[in-house]
GROMACS .gro file of C-alpha atoms in nm:
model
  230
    1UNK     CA    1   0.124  -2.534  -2.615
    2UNK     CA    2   0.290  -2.357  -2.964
    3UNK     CA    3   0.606  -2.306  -2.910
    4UNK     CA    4   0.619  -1.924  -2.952
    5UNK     CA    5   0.353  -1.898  -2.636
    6UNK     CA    6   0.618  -2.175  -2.442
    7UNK     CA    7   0.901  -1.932  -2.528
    8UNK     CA    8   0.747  -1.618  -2.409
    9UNK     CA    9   0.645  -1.788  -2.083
   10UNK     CA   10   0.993  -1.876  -1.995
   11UNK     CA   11   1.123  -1.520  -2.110
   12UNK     CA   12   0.848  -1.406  -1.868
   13UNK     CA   13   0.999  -1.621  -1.589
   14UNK     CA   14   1.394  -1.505  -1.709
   15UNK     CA   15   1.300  -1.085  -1.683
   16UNK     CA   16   1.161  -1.167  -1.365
   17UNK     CA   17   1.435  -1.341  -1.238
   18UNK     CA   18   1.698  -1.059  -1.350
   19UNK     CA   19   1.442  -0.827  -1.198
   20UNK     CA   20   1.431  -0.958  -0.824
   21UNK     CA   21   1.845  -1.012  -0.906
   22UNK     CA   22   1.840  -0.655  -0.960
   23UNK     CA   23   2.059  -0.676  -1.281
   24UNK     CA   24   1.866  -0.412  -1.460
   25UNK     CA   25   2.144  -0.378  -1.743
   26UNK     CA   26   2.139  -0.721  -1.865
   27UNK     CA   27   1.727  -0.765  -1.818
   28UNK     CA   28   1.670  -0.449  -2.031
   29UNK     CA   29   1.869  -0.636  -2.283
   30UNK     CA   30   1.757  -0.918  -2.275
   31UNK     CA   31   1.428  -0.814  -2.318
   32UNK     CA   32   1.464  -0.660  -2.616
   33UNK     CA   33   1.611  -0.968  -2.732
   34UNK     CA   34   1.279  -1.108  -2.590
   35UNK     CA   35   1.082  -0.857  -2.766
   36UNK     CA   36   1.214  -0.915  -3.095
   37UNK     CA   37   1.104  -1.277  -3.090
   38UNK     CA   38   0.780  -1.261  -2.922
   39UNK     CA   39   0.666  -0.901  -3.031
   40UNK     CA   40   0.292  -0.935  -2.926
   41UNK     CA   41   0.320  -1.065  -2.591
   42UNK     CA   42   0.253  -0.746  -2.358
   43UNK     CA   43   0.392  -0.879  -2.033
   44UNK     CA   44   0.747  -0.881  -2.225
   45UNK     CA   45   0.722  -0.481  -2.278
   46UNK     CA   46   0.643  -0.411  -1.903
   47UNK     CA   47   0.917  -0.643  -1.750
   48UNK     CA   48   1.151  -0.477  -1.997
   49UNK     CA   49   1.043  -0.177  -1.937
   50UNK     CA   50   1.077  -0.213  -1.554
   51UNK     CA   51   1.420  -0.254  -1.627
   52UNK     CA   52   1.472   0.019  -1.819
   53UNK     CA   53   1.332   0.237  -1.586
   54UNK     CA   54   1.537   0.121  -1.248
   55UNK     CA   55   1.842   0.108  -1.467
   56UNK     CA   56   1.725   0.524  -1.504
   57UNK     CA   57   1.614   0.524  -1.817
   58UNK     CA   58   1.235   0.655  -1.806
   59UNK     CA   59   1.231   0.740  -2.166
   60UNK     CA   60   1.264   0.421  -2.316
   61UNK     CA   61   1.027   0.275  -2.037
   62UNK     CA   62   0.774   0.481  -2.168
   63UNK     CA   63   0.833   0.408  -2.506
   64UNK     CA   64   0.834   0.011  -2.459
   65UNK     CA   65   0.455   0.061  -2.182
   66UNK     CA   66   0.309   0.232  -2.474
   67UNK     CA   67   0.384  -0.019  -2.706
   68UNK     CA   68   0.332  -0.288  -2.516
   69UNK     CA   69  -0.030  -0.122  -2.448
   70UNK     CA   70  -0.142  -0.267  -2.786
   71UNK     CA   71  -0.099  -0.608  -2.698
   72UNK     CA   72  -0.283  -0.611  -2.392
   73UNK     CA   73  -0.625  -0.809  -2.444
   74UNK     CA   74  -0.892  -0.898  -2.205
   75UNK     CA   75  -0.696  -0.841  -1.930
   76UNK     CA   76  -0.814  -0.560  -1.698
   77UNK     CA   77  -0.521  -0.615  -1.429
   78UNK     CA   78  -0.230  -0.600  -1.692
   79UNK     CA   79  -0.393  -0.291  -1.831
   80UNK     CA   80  -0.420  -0.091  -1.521
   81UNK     CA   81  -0.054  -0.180  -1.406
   82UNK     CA   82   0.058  -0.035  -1.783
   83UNK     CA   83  -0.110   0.263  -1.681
   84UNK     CA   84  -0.003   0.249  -1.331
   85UNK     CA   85   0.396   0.193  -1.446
   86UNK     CA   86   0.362   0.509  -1.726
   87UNK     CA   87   0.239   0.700  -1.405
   88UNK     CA   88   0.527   0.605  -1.191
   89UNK     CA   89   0.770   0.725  -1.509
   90UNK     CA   90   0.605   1.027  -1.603
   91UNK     CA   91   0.567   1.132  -1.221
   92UNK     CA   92   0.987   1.047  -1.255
   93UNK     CA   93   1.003   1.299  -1.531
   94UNK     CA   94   0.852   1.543  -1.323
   95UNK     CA   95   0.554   1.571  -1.626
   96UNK     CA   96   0.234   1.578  -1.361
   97UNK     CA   97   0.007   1.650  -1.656
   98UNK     CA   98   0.083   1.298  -1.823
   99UNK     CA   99   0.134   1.127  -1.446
  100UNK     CA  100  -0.206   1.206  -1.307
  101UNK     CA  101  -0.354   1.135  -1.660
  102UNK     CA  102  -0.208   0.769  -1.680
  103UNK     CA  103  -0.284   0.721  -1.291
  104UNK     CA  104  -0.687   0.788  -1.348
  105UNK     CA  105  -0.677   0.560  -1.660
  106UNK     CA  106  -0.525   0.264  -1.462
  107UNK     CA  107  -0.800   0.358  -1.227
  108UNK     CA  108  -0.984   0.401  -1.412
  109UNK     CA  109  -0.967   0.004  -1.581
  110UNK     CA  110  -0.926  -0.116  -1.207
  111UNK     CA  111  -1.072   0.127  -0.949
  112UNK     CA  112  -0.905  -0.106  -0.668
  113UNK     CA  113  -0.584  -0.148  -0.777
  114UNK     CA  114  -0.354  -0.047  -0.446
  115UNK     CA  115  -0.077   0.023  -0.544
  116UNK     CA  116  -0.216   0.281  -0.804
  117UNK     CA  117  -0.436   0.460  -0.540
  118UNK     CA  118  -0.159   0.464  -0.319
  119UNK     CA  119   0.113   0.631  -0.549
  120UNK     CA  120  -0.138   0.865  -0.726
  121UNK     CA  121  -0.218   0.994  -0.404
  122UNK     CA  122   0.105   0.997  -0.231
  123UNK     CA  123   0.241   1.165  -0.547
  124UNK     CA  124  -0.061   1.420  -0.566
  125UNK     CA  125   0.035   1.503  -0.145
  126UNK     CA  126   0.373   1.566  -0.273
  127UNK     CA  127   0.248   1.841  -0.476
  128UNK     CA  128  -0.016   1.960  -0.218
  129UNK     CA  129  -0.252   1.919  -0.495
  130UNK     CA  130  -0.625   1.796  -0.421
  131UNK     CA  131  -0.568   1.667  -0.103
  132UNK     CA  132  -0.854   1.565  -0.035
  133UNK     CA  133  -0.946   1.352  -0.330
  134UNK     CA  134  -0.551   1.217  -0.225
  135UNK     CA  135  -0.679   1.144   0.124
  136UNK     CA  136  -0.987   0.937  -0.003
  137UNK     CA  137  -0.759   0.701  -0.231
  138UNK     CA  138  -0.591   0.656   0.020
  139UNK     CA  139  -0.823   0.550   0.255
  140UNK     CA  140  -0.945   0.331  -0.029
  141UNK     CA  141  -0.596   0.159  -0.028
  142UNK     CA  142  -0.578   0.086   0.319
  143UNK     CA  143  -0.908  -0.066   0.325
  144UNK     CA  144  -0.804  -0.295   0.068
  145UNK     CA  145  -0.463  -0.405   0.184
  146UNK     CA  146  -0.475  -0.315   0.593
  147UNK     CA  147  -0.193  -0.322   0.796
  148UNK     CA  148   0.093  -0.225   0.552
  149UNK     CA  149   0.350   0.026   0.633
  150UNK     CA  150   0.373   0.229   0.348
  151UNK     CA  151  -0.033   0.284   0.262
  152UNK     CA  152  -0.010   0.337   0.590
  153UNK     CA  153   0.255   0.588   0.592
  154UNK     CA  154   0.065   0.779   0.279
  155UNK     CA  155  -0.227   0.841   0.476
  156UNK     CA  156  -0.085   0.988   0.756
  157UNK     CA  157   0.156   1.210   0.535
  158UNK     CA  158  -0.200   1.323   0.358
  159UNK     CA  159  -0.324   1.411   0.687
  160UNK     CA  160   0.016   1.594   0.792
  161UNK     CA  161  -0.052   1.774   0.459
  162UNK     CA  162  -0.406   1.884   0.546
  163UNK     CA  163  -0.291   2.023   0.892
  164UNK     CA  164  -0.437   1.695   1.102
  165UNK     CA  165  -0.134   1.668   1.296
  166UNK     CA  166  -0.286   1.441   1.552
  167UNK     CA  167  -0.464   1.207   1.324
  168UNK     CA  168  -0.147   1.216   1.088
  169UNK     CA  169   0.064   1.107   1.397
  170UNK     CA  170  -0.129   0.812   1.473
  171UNK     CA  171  -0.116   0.655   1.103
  172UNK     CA  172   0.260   0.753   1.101
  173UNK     CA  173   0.326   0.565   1.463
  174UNK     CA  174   0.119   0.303   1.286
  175UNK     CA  175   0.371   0.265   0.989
  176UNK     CA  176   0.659   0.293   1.198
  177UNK     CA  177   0.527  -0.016   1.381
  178UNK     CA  178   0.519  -0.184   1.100
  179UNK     CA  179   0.865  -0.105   0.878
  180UNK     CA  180   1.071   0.046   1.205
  181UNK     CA  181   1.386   0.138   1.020
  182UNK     CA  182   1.189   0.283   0.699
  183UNK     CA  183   1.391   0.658   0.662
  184UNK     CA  184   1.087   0.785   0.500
  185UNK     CA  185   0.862   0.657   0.777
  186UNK     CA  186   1.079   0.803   0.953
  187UNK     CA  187   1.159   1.150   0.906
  188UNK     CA  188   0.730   1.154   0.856
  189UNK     CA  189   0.703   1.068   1.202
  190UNK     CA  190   0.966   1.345   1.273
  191UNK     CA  191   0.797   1.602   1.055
  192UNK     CA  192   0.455   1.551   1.250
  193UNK     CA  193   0.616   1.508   1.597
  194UNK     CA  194   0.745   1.889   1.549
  195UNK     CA  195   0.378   2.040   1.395
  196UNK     CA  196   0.231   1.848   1.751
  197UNK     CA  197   0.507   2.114   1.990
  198UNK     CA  198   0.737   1.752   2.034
  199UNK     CA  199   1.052   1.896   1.900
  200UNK     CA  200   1.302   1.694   2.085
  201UNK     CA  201   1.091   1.377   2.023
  202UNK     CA  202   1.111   1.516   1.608
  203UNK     CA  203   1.495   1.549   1.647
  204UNK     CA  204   1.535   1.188   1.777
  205UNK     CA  205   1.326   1.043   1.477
  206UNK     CA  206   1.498   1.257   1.206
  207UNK     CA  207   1.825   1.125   1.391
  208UNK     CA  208   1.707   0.782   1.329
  209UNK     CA  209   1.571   0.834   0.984
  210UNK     CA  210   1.927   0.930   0.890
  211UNK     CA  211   2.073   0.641   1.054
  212UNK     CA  212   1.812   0.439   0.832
  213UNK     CA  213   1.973   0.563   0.538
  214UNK     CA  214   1.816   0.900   0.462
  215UNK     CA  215   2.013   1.155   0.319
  216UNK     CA  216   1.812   1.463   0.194
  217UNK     CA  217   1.937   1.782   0.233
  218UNK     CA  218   1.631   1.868   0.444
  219UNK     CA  219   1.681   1.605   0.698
  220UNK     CA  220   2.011   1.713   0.744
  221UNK     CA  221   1.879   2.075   0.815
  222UNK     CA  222   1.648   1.962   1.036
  223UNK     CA  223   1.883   1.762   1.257
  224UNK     CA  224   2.177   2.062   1.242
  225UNK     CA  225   1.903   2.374   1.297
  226UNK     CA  226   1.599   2.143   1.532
  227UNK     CA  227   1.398   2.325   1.267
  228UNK     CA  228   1.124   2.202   1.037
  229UNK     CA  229   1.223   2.223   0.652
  230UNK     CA  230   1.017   2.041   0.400
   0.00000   0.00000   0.00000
């Protein structure tokens, strides 16, 4: 092994470390020290970039994807999640245009990459924007990866979002089951629980999703007024 592709290999290992520490400051700069040595290897650019972007800085993230985009070479996987990440940022930015466009790239490199069809279409839900082309992603995702709470919890917000209250409720209880003190999860659950005539059942889940950490200004209306806001 050269030494330059030994070097980037433990820099690989040292952003990923300072990523799961959560010391986003300190990875971000580190990895441009990282960067500066090894300057074609494209896993360097998205671990830095993952840093810049939980330390709130989706600018440079998108700056560091792109680049790092050049250096990506027969390898389909690392492509998609480049495209997947610059979705993520852009979605961040509140630019849909550029979101949805880097989101059917990374599809379109890997068509079954979860956690791409499940953000695309949670984020595309969000907007209330081609719901059903959201709801067949996400299908897609569960199929792939069963049994986890938050596809799971994407498909039944779709179907909450297409009016399928009682479908939506039994993907949501599904979730729940599965992450039990997610707030999101949570005030979902809530949300449907109301559409389905339930509203002291709603109250009791929003209650909980607060007590889970939630904090939105909607969930507190809810709770005060036993009213839906969304």
């Amino acid at each position: 092994m050269k030494p330059m592709e030994k070097g980037s290999i433990i820099w690989n290992r040292y952003l990923i470390l300072g990523l799961d520490l959560k010391d986003y400051k300190k990875t971000s700069s580190k990895g441009l020290e990282s960067i500066e040595m090894h300057p074609i290897q494209a896993t360097l650019y998205l671990f830095t970039g993952l840093a810049f972007s939980m330390d709130h800085d989706k600018e440079k993230a998108i700056e560091l994807w792109n680049k790092g985009l050049n250096y990506v070479v027969n390898n389909r996987a690392l492509k998609s999640e480049f495209y997947n990440s610059l979705g993520d940022a852009y979605h961040s930015l509140e630019n849909h245009s550029e979101s949805d466009h880097n989101y059917e790239k990374s599809l379109e490199i890997s068509a079954d990459n979860p956690v791409t069809l499940n953000n695309y279409s949670y984020y595309l839900s969000l907007r209330s924007k081609d719901l059903e082309k959201a709801l067949s992603l996400s299908k897609k995702c569960n199929e792939l990866m069963p049994n986890q709470a938050t596809y799971q919890d994407t498909y039944g917000w779709i179907l909450y979002k297409l009016g399928r209250f009682s479908e939506a409720e039994i993907w949501l209880k599904k979730a729940i089951e599965g992450e039990e003190n997610n707030a999101v999860i949570l005030e979902h659950y809530g949300d449907v629980l109301f559409q389905l005539n339930r509203p002291k059942e709603a109250i009791e889940y929003w209650e909980k999703a607060k007590k889970a950490g939630g904090t939105s200004g909607a969930l507190i209306q809810k709770i005060q007024e036993g009213q839906l806001y969304e």
